Amino acid sequence: MVNYPKNVTYEHPKTTWRQKEPTPLSDEMLNSVECWWRAANYLSVGQIYLLDNPLLHEPLTANHIKPRLLGHWGTTPGLNFIYAHLNRTIIERDMSMLYITGPGHGGPGMVANAWLDSTYPEVYPDIDYSEQGMRKLFRQFSFPGGIPSHVAPETPGSIHEGGELGYSLSHAYGAAFDNPDLLIAAIVGDGEAETGPLATSWHGNKFLNPLKDGVVLPILHLNGYKIANPTILARIGDEELEQLMRGYGHTPYMFEGGFDGEDHLEVHKRFAALLDEVLNHITRIKADAEAGKLNERPRWPMIIFKTPKGWTCPPVIDDKQVEASWRSHQVPLANARDSDTHTKVLENWLKSYKPQELFDQTGAPVEAIRRLAPRGNKRMSDVPQANGGLLRRDLILPPVENHEVHFSARGNRFVESTRVLGEWLADVIRLNPDNFRIFGPDETASNRLAPPVYSATDKQFNGEIWPIDENIATTGRVIEMLSEHQCQGWLEGYLLTGRHGLFSSYEAFIHIVDAMVNQHAKWLKVSRHIPWRKPIASLNYLLTSHVWRQDHNGFSHQDPGFIDHVVNKKAEVVRVYLPADANTLLYTWRHCLKSQDYINVVVAGKQPAPQFLNMEEARNHFKRGLGIWEWASNEIAGEAPDVVIAAAGDVPTLEGLAAARILRERLVDLKVRFVNVIDLMRLQHEREHPHGISDAEFDAIFTTDKPVIFAWHGYPSLIHRLTYRRHVHDNIHVRGFNEEGGTTTPFDMVMVNDLDRYRLVMDVLQHVPGLAIRHAGLLQEMQDARNRASLYARTHGEDIPEVANWVWDDSPTQKTGLKAVSATGGDNEY
Amino acid sequence: MVNYPKNVTYEHPKTTWRQKEPTPLSDEMLNSVECWWRAANYLSVGQIYLLDNPLLHEPLTANHIKPRLLGHWGTTPGLNFIYAHLNRTIIERDMSMLYITGPGHGGPGMVANAWLDSTYPEVYPDIDYSEQGMRKLFRQFSFPGGIPSHVAPETPGSIHEGGELGYSLSHAYGAAFDNPDLLIAAIVGDGEAETGPLATSWHGNKFLNPLKDGVVLPILHLNGYKIANPTILARIGDEELEQLMRGYGHTPYMFEGGFDGEDHLEVHKRFAALLDEVLNHITRIKADAEAGKLNERPRWPMIIFKTPKGWTCPPVIDDKQVEASWRSHQVPLANARDSDTHTKVLENWLKSYKPQELFDQTGAPVEAIRRLAPRGNKRMSDVPQANGGLLRRDLILPPVENHEVHFSARGNRFVESTRVLGEWLADVIRLNPDNFRIFGPDETASNRLAPPVYSATDKQFNGEIWPIDENIATTGRVIEMLSEHQCQGWLEGYLLTGRHGLFSSYEAFIHIVDAMVNQHAKWLKVSRHIPWRKPIASLNYLLTSHVWRQDHNGFSHQDPGFIDHVVNKKAEVVRVYLPADANTLLYTWRHCLKSQDYINVVVAGKQPAPQFLNMEEARNHFKRGLGIWEWASNEIAGEAPDVVIAAAGDVPTLEGLAAARILRERLVDLKVRFVNVIDLMRLQHEREHPHGISDAEFDAIFTTDKPVIFAWHGYPSLIHRLTYRRHVHDNIHVRGFNEEGGTTTPFDMVMVNDLDRYRLVMDVLQHVPGLAIRHAGLLQEMQDARNRASLYARTHGEDIPEVANWVWDDSPTQKTGLKAVSATGGDNEY
């Protein structure tokens, strides 16, 4: 893997979906599989326990054992068993496989397998095939400055962080889309199988196209126990479990082995036969698909793999059953260092794998093992899809300029910005037919990306399609399922294997995936510092049904806090954009679809809204990220303004502009500066975020001491948080969402939350020294206007015409000669 | 419902689980059911469309129609149909039923049914049985200042917010626990059935005790479509769907009706017969349970209710099929006001229900309908479990003083605080055997609440129980399933129906329920302002496997951001506690279990940790929420300190104390004040949070201008956010989690994140004017100590002994005469 050339399009290996006659394992192959398994188990136990003496060349003593035993054994032997058997089939059938480790605690096993197939020493040359290399392999595991105890970005072959559970199958399906030559073996832990996201992710099989997509082979690792409990699926009986799998649309193959002292060679033989049967079943489906003979959704095989938890560890320790119980979940022998008896038990356990048969004197795996490693990037730890950046091709991005929204005067044209974006995305889809997808719960139409997007593609679905259905087909670039977890998991799997996409959703309900975002952000943060992991496409969110326009729904659908959640992540990973109109939205998305290794959150309304910037202005504004809108300002060049009205977000921008207009008309002498923020991270200091700007730049735009009335899309505290070290901070006054939503006309909504134009004018009057007293009449007038508007809405059920019909007056500013001041720099290529 | 007496223990109605011979519906009953359904449908359409002319006493015109049509029709007729039929069975069988509306968009239907059974006019007397009342009923729906379009706290009979989807079944199971007389009809939308949380919540049936708990009857409302898509479960065929339900452990009863113009009376007859069969099946299970004849987990019935989406609306509008398609999801006739043709279609639609047969001239429902309303609180809209505060009994709380952790000197005793809490909770369980439960994914043992808790109870489970299992039984106060969504949903359902509990989980993974917390916080916020909704017990979180002690796991398990998430919610609803030792933890929980209508987040470590406060000190400290720890301070009474070291959280407190001790020894003349914060909200201003304190109080503790070095459990930005308006804010310097976790010894972890004692001392030196230069040697010494400690950890895999063995030195302070200064007030009853 270290030899991957840079800047070269990487061809991923092809699979031949070949049938194989069921023949018993040869003795040689049987020996290889058994030796691999024992070696992987030995290396796993070694990682958990050993500081030194890795090959047991001397008797084991306390000094060879780690002082703190941290790791998990329980799921590991099962994972190792499956890995060994899949290796055989890869070699015999020349297949391309990706191995996804759902049981997160299987970390030591996956490291062991990657070492055995020689990927690990290639990627980490100091962990080589020597006694010293094996010592390092053991020592680094779950050790300060070493590697995590879970499957992680550091693990070659993995696209799946083994922390939070529940996403193995959605990652697998995400990886399978548009990868027709790939088989993804998705090991599902019976613990994670209890989670909600996993429980619904079985339905991924209704979205896979048997011809154009890859194959997901779920293997339910039914070892029966969690940390301290049995698992549900192990306690409902085989019949019910099989019905569940059939109900999920699978053909279950039940395998039970390793109990009651069953001979390991027998278990291998039986599992090898079953695996051949399963792969032949898959191959038949593939062949039928290729021959056009598939008349219905295939019931893809899945395997129920019932083996003992902690398999091959000491069955009983201190008179308690450990193997085949929850007691083997973490470290079966907790006192291995402190108790001579336990040290001896550990030594015997390690020796039970007969390491002298598995490794030569230097520590290298013996030939019987090495021949079970597939060649090159057919090795599951080296498969390029597990390092998706290798396969990532830049999207061909059509010019956004073709979709410019023209207007005769600023603000006089009302457009659904997301529909304009949809037109551009339709072009993106046409130009990138096999590596770009849109995922969403049920929002593509509601969010106005459709109809345009459906001029270029359909929604992909493989359940029954009825004549009444529209824009649904067995292939298509849009995938919709009412599960944010699946959308997120699929997109992650798609991106991690080298492709591009976006997730379109409700702003309020995107919190459903908060925890998944955390995991992906961690993945990106860590991956950036692993040289052999190549950058992947950014994870892009389009949040259009946003907090300010939930007329159909109300309070239950209002929550702008996802931005706050994302901003807690590492600055190098996170970007947040709030374009105020369609033209800026286009440039925003052009940037997002070009970017790599970020989480981009774009918030944009879907309702008809006024358009303010022409294409050149939009491009420059996006590039700068924030800046003064001179045409909306009313100040004199060279003089400081009296007040700054700042706005971020489409609705706040509209209200801020309306407030600025009122001030221009009513307080002719007041020097008002209007600032718009599109790239939220520009507010931070350049020390804190790559997009941040210096104090000098910030001061030039926001002043050091004038009142800043900030109309903000989300919770006000976030603006304070981003700016609290700025000179002007004590004079920044934010209006945003204050959890007082619940009404059902747009202006009533902003009034209830104090973000309305009249309230903003009142804020200006109250914070510019002297104004409130001199203009007490205007203050009262604004309050009256609010009362009037509120009463009107509550009587008529719609907004008062003076607001509903309000249009920005684009007549020239009173003052002239203002020069634009905008932030510079940043990485916002347009 | 308006007549519920206050402060009186409210007895909830009993159910007799009686069999009923299958007899056809009488004509009279058939007519009642049909009329109820038509009336509920009429009232639902009226709510969506009508401003006026509610009884169609004059021809319908545009002026009678709302200018903005906001609401959802699609699911409503099905919900109304089921409601009418359940009414019959309640009357005939004298049952007690709770109706949970999974399809959130069914708002108008549930309001209509509550109005028909006369609960609505009782609760909202101005919405009475008159034309004026009906006019108000229609007008208020999804209208500014009115009620939401979804099922919500405002809806009598509901415990279920209809915003975010996926929690109907977990709410139903939560309501069923310890409610043996209650049947919960849980209507599951086929849209929400695609969500992860719903997909796993079917397994709730493995946790229900057939004798001691109530019955959940899931009714899958298979109307086939979402906003713009078919649903998955409608497109997998009946056979697979039935297998899925059997796999989930249910006996499915399939019902299909209303298609192809089937006569409504026939549909009623068939459904009534099926419902009787289902209820008899349930009754047999109940009888068997009571007779001790249940030998295995019952396969409870569930109903697959396949009816047309938008049933009874105009089948075709503008040549497009609307009924039985996604087009009826929201407002089938979008132009009812603007188009004369559509106005006429609407009028005909309304008249198709024959309102003159349903309501008398005054607008009151006719007798045929009213007799279908069960009596009093047997009405599903009036069932007291749906207003759980009515049934809530205060927990009997044993004295925490019995569990005091004694120590001979501060800091010299190491205790697992959560184990101490577990001992007290065991007492709570013994004293409250039927209204207190602990929910968790698999954490009760890992979090050290066990073993103590299992001396008092078991884990309740109704799958197979094997001899190897420990502390698992068919009844018990602890319920564990590896799904945070289920734990949260069950606890919510349990609390909302009037009981008490807590949710014990990993801090990092509690983000999984971020979105559910939002919904519950909204519920509490709104409920507080609805006079007839009585306060319920608080939603309590115990987050013990916290960010600073993830030795087994590392970065993947580190995230303290749940606190940030919760703090965005309305101040009146949210409380956050970070007790630093076991005695304060006890007082914290005593308070949490007494409190009402809050979301309490308690973060506390499970590892052995030093104990600092005796019982009286702990009580006073908890009561004050924050305060100076004089014994750890080194200042002179009447003089300002030179620096304040503040700490919140157990690990930060330990490091802060260690830093204070170093300073006391090395800089004898430096006046150090040590402040500990247990109630995070005390940091806010009293204007912003009920627990907030005045500037004067804050200044008395933190000073107005001295450097404050703040050792904080979570993301530093939160402390800034809570204090940015305080006088001293520019001099507050926070050390907390900076997303640089990933190592596996405790001190290495705090060093990597700059929260360690040496770094805190360096902060003091750097921020107290003049110190850094005068004591450059100490600064270097601290840096050396860090390097030494880091190197030691990375070499030996454990913490350097000078840290690992460090114990607070409780010798007297250098200065004397310090008087305690603490915040006063707040509502922290101890």
Short mmCIF file of N, CA and C in Angstrom, two decimals, chain B residues 150-220:
data_model
loop_
_atom_site.label_atom_id
_atom_site.label_comp_id
_atom_site.label_asym_id
_atom_site.label_seq_id
_atom_site.Cartn_x
_atom_site.Cartn_y
_atom_site.Cartn_z
N HIS B 150 -49.65 19.20 14.63
CA HIS B 150 -49.31 17.85 15.04
C HIS B 150 -49.92 17.53 16.39
N VAL B 151 -49.97 16.27 16.69
CA VAL B 151 -50.30 15.88 18.05
C VAL B 151 -49.25 16.49 18.97
N ALA B 152 -49.69 17.06 20.06
CA ALA B 152 -48.80 17.90 20.87
C ALA B 152 -49.31 17.93 22.30
N PRO B 153 -48.56 18.57 23.19
CA PRO B 153 -49.04 18.67 24.58
C PRO B 153 -50.42 19.29 24.67
N GLU B 154 -50.75 20.16 23.75
CA GLU B 154 -52.06 20.80 23.78
C GLU B 154 -53.19 19.81 23.52
N THR B 155 -52.86 18.63 22.97
CA THR B 155 -53.89 17.67 22.60
C THR B 155 -54.21 16.77 23.78
N PRO B 156 -55.42 16.83 24.30
CA PRO B 156 -55.77 15.93 25.41
C PRO B 156 -55.64 14.47 24.95
N GLY B 157 -55.20 13.64 25.84
CA GLY B 157 -55.09 12.22 25.52
C GLY B 157 -53.75 11.83 24.95
N SER B 158 -52.89 12.81 24.69
CA SER B 158 -51.62 12.47 24.06
C SER B 158 -50.46 12.55 25.04
N ILE B 159 -49.55 11.61 24.94
CA ILE B 159 -48.27 11.75 25.62
C ILE B 159 -47.17 11.83 24.57
N HIS B 160 -47.54 12.08 23.35
CA HIS B 160 -46.62 11.83 22.25
C HIS B 160 -46.62 13.02 21.30
N GLU B 161 -45.49 13.71 21.25
CA GLU B 161 -45.32 14.84 20.34
C GLU B 161 -45.19 14.32 18.92
N GLY B 162 -45.97 14.89 18.03
CA GLY B 162 -45.97 14.37 16.67
C GLY B 162 -45.02 15.07 15.73
N GLY B 163 -43.86 15.44 16.19
CA GLY B 163 -42.91 16.10 15.31
C GLY B 163 -41.99 15.08 14.68
N GLU B 164 -40.89 14.84 15.37
CA GLU B 164 -39.94 13.86 14.87
C GLU B 164 -40.53 12.45 15.02
N LEU B 165 -40.33 11.63 14.02
CA LEU B 165 -40.98 10.32 14.00
C LEU B 165 -40.08 9.21 14.56
N GLY B 166 -40.72 8.17 15.05
CA GLY B 166 -39.97 6.96 15.39
C GLY B 166 -40.10 6.46 16.81
N TYR B 167 -40.87 7.16 17.64
CA TYR B 167 -40.84 6.82 19.05
C TYR B 167 -42.17 6.32 19.59
N SER B 168 -43.13 6.07 18.72
CA SER B 168 -44.45 5.71 19.22
C SER B 168 -44.42 4.40 20.01
N LEU B 169 -43.71 3.41 19.49
CA LEU B 169 -43.71 2.12 20.19
C LEU B 169 -42.90 2.17 21.48
N SER B 170 -41.81 2.90 21.48
CA SER B 170 -41.05 2.95 22.74
C SER B 170 -41.82 3.75 23.78
N HIS B 171 -42.51 4.80 23.36
CA HIS B 171 -43.39 5.49 24.31
C HIS B 171 -44.48 4.54 24.82
N ALA B 172 -44.99 3.72 23.93
CA ALA B 172 -46.06 2.80 24.33
C ALA B 172 -45.55 1.79 25.37
N TYR B 173 -44.38 1.21 25.12
CA TYR B 173 -43.85 0.25 26.09
C TYR B 173 -43.51 0.94 27.41
N GLY B 174 -42.97 2.15 27.32
CA GLY B 174 -42.69 2.89 28.55
C GLY B 174 -43.95 3.11 29.36
N ALA B 175 -45.04 3.41 28.66
CA ALA B 175 -46.31 3.62 29.35
C ALA B 175 -46.85 2.32 29.94
N ALA B 176 -46.53 1.21 29.29
CA ALA B 176 -47.09 -0.08 29.71
C ALA B 176 -46.44 -0.64 30.98
N PHE B 177 -45.17 -0.32 31.18
CA PHE B 177 -44.49 -0.88 32.36
C PHE B 177 -45.24 -0.47 33.63
N ASP B 178 -45.51 -1.45 34.48
CA ASP B 178 -46.20 -1.21 35.76
C ASP B 178 -47.59 -0.61 35.59
N ASN B 179 -48.21 -0.85 34.49
CA ASN B 179 -49.59 -0.40 34.28
C ASN B 179 -50.41 -1.61 33.83
N PRO B 180 -50.58 -2.61 34.71
CA PRO B 180 -51.15 -3.89 34.26
C PRO B 180 -52.57 -3.78 33.74
N ASP B 181 -53.25 -2.69 34.06
CA ASP B 181 -54.65 -2.57 33.63
C ASP B 181 -54.81 -1.78 32.34
N LEU B 182 -53.71 -1.39 31.76
CA LEU B 182 -53.81 -0.48 30.62
C LEU B 182 -53.49 -1.19 29.31
N LEU B 183 -54.29 -0.93 28.30
CA LEU B 183 -53.93 -1.34 26.94
C LEU B 183 -53.52 -0.10 26.18
N ILE B 184 -52.36 -0.16 25.57
CA ILE B 184 -51.89 0.97 24.78
C ILE B 184 -52.00 0.62 23.31
N ALA B 185 -52.89 1.31 22.64
CA ALA B 185 -53.01 1.14 21.20
C ALA B 185 -52.00 2.07 20.56
N ALA B 186 -50.97 1.49 19.99
CA ALA B 186 -49.89 2.29 19.43
C ALA B 186 -49.98 2.27 17.91
N ILE B 187 -50.42 3.36 17.34
CA ILE B 187 -50.54 3.43 15.89
C ILE B 187 -49.18 3.80 15.32
N VAL B 188 -48.63 2.88 14.57
CA VAL B 188 -47.31 3.08 13.97
C VAL B 188 -47.49 3.47 12.51
N GLY B 189 -46.99 4.63 12.14
CA GLY B 189 -47.06 5.01 10.73
C GLY B 189 -46.09 4.19 9.91
N ASP B 190 -46.46 3.89 8.66
CA ASP B 190 -45.50 3.11 7.87
C ASP B 190 -44.34 3.98 7.41
N GLY B 191 -44.49 5.30 7.51
CA GLY B 191 -43.33 6.16 7.33
C GLY B 191 -42.38 6.04 8.50
N GLU B 192 -42.91 6.28 9.71
CA GLU B 192 -42.03 6.21 10.88
C GLU B 192 -41.44 4.81 11.05
N ALA B 193 -42.14 3.79 10.52
CA ALA B 193 -41.63 2.43 10.66
C ALA B 193 -40.26 2.27 9.99
N GLU B 194 -39.91 3.17 9.09
CA GLU B 194 -38.60 3.09 8.43
C GLU B 194 -37.48 3.64 9.30
N THR B 195 -37.81 4.40 10.32
CA THR B 195 -36.74 4.98 11.15
C THR B 195 -36.06 3.88 11.96
N GLY B 196 -34.83 4.15 12.33
CA GLY B 196 -34.10 3.21 13.16
C GLY B 196 -34.77 2.97 14.50
N PRO B 197 -35.04 4.04 15.24
CA PRO B 197 -35.64 3.83 16.57
C PRO B 197 -36.91 2.99 16.51
N LEU B 198 -37.76 3.22 15.52
CA LEU B 198 -38.98 2.42 15.46
C LEU B 198 -38.66 0.97 15.09
N ALA B 199 -37.71 0.81 14.17
CA ALA B 199 -37.42 -0.55 13.70
C ALA B 199 -36.93 -1.45 14.82
N THR B 200 -36.24 -0.89 15.79
CA THR B 200 -35.80 -1.75 16.90
C THR B 200 -36.81 -1.78 18.03
N SER B 201 -37.76 -0.85 18.04
CA SER B 201 -38.66 -0.75 19.19
C SER B 201 -39.68 -1.88 19.23
N TRP B 202 -39.86 -2.60 18.12
CA TRP B 202 -40.71 -3.78 18.16
C TRP B 202 -40.22 -4.77 19.21
N HIS B 203 -38.92 -4.78 19.45
CA HIS B 203 -38.37 -5.72 20.43
C HIS B 203 -38.76 -5.38 21.87
N GLY B 204 -39.45 -4.28 22.06
CA GLY B 204 -39.97 -3.97 23.39
C GLY B 204 -40.77 -5.12 23.98
N ASN B 205 -41.37 -5.93 23.11
CA ASN B 205 -42.18 -7.04 23.62
C ASN B 205 -41.35 -8.09 24.37
N LYS B 206 -40.01 -8.03 24.25
CA LYS B 206 -39.19 -8.96 25.02
C LYS B 206 -38.89 -8.45 26.42
N PHE B 207 -39.45 -7.33 26.77
CA PHE B 207 -39.17 -6.75 28.09
C PHE B 207 -40.44 -6.58 28.94
N LEU B 208 -41.57 -6.85 28.32
CA LEU B 208 -42.84 -6.64 28.99
C LEU B 208 -43.20 -7.88 29.81
N ASN B 209 -43.64 -7.65 31.02
CA ASN B 209 -44.13 -8.76 31.83
C ASN B 209 -45.64 -8.88 31.66
N PRO B 210 -46.12 -10.04 31.20
CA PRO B 210 -47.55 -10.15 30.85
C PRO B 210 -48.47 -9.99 32.06
N LEU B 211 -47.94 -10.23 33.23
CA LEU B 211 -48.78 -10.13 34.41
C LEU B 211 -48.72 -8.74 35.03
N LYS B 212 -47.52 -8.23 35.18
CA LYS B 212 -47.34 -6.99 35.95
C LYS B 212 -47.38 -5.73 35.12
N ASP B 213 -47.24 -5.89 33.81
CA ASP B 213 -47.25 -4.72 32.95
C ASP B 213 -48.51 -4.70 32.11
N GLY B 214 -48.71 -3.59 31.42
CA GLY B 214 -49.86 -3.48 30.53
C GLY B 214 -49.62 -4.16 29.20
N VAL B 215 -50.51 -3.91 28.28
CA VAL B 215 -50.46 -4.54 26.97
C VAL B 215 -50.23 -3.47 25.91
N VAL B 216 -49.31 -3.75 25.00
CA VAL B 216 -49.12 -2.86 23.86
C VAL B 216 -49.69 -3.56 22.63
N LEU B 217 -50.62 -2.89 21.98
CA LEU B 217 -51.18 -3.41 20.73
C LEU B 217 -50.70 -2.52 19.59
N PRO B 218 -49.64 -2.92 18.90
CA PRO B 218 -49.18 -2.12 17.77
C PRO B 218 -50.13 -2.27 16.58
N ILE B 219 -50.48 -1.15 16.01
CA ILE B 219 -51.31 -1.16 14.80
C ILE B 219 -50.51 -0.45 13.71
N LEU B 220 -49.99 -1.23 12.79
CA LEU B 220 -49.17 -0.65 11.72
C LEU B 220 -50.11 -0.05 10.68
#
